[in-house]
Short mmCIF file of C-alpha atoms in Angstrom, two decimals:
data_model
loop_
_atom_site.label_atom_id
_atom_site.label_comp_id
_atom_site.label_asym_id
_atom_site.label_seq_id
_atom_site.Cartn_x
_atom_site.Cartn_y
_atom_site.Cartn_z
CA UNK W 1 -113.31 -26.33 -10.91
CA UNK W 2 -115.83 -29.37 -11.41
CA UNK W 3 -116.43 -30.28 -15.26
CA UNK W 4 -117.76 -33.77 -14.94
CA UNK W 5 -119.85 -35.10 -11.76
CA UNK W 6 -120.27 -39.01 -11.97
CA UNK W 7 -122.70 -40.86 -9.88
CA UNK W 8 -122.76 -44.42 -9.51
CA UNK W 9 -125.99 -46.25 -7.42
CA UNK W 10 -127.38 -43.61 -5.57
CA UNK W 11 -131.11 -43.76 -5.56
CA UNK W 12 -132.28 -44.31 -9.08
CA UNK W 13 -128.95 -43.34 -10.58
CA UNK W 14 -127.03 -46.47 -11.38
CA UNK W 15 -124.59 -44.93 -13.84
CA UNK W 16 -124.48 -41.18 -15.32
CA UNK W 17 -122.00 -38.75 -15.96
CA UNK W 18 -122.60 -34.81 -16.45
CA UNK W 19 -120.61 -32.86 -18.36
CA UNK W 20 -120.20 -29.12 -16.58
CA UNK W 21 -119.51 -26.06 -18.78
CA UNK W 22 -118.07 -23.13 -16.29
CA UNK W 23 -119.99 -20.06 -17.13
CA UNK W 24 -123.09 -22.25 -19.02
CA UNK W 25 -126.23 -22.67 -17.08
CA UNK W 26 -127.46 -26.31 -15.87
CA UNK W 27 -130.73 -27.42 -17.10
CA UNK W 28 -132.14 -30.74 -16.07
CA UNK W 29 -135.04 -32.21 -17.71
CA UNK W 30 -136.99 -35.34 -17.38
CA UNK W 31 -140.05 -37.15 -16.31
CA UNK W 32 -140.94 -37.53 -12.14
CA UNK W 33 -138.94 -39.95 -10.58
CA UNK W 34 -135.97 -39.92 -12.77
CA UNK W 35 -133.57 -38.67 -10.82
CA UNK W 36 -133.67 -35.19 -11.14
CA UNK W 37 -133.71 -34.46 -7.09
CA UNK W 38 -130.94 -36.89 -6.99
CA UNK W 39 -128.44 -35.42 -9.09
CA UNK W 40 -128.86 -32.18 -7.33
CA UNK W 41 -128.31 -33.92 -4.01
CA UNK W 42 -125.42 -35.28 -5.64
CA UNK W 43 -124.08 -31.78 -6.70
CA UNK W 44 -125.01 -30.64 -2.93
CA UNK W 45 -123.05 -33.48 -0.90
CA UNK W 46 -120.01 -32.63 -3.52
CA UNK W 47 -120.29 -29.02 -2.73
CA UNK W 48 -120.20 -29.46 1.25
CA UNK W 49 -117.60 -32.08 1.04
CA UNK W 50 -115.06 -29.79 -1.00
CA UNK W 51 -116.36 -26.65 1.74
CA UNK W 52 -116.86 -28.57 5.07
CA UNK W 53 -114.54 -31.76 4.40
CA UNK W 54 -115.90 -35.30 4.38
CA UNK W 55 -116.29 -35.96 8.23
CA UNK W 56 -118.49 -32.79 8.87
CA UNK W 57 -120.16 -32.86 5.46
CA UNK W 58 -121.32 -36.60 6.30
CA UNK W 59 -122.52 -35.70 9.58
CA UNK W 60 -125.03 -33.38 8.64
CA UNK W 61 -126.28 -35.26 6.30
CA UNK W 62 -127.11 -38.28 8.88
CA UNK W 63 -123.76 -39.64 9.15
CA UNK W 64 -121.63 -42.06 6.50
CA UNK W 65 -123.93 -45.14 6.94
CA UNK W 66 -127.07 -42.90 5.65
CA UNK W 67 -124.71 -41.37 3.00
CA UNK W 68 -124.01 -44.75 1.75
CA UNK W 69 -127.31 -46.40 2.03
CA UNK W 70 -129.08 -44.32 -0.07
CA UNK W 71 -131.01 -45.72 -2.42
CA UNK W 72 -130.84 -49.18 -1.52
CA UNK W 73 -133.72 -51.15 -1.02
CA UNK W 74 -134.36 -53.24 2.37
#
């Protein structure tokens, strides 16, 4: 069971940890652009990877090159 999702420089997340309660709700709060999207695309690539398995999970999402280019800047 996932208690504790990390993400490390993906979009504007450079660097945060949630802590996951099993059986507590998830609320996510902040201002627009913040990340909020993010971190739920974070939790959503996590899901399909432990599901689907990292080859298929990366290909619908646009393959391992878009998967790891996200968020950087040209």
């Amino acid at each position: 069971m996932l208690t504790r999702l990390v993400v490390r420089r993906l979009r504007l997340l450079t660097d945060v940890t949630v802590d996951l309660e099993p059986g507590r709700p998830l609320v996510i709060l902040g201002p627009s652009s913040s990340g909020k999207s993010t971190l739920l695309e974070a939790l959503d690539l996590f899901a399909a990877v432990s599901g689907e398995g990292v080859d298929r999970a990366a290909e619908r999402r646009g393959g391992y090159e878009h998967i790891q280019s996200l968020g950087q800047t040209e």
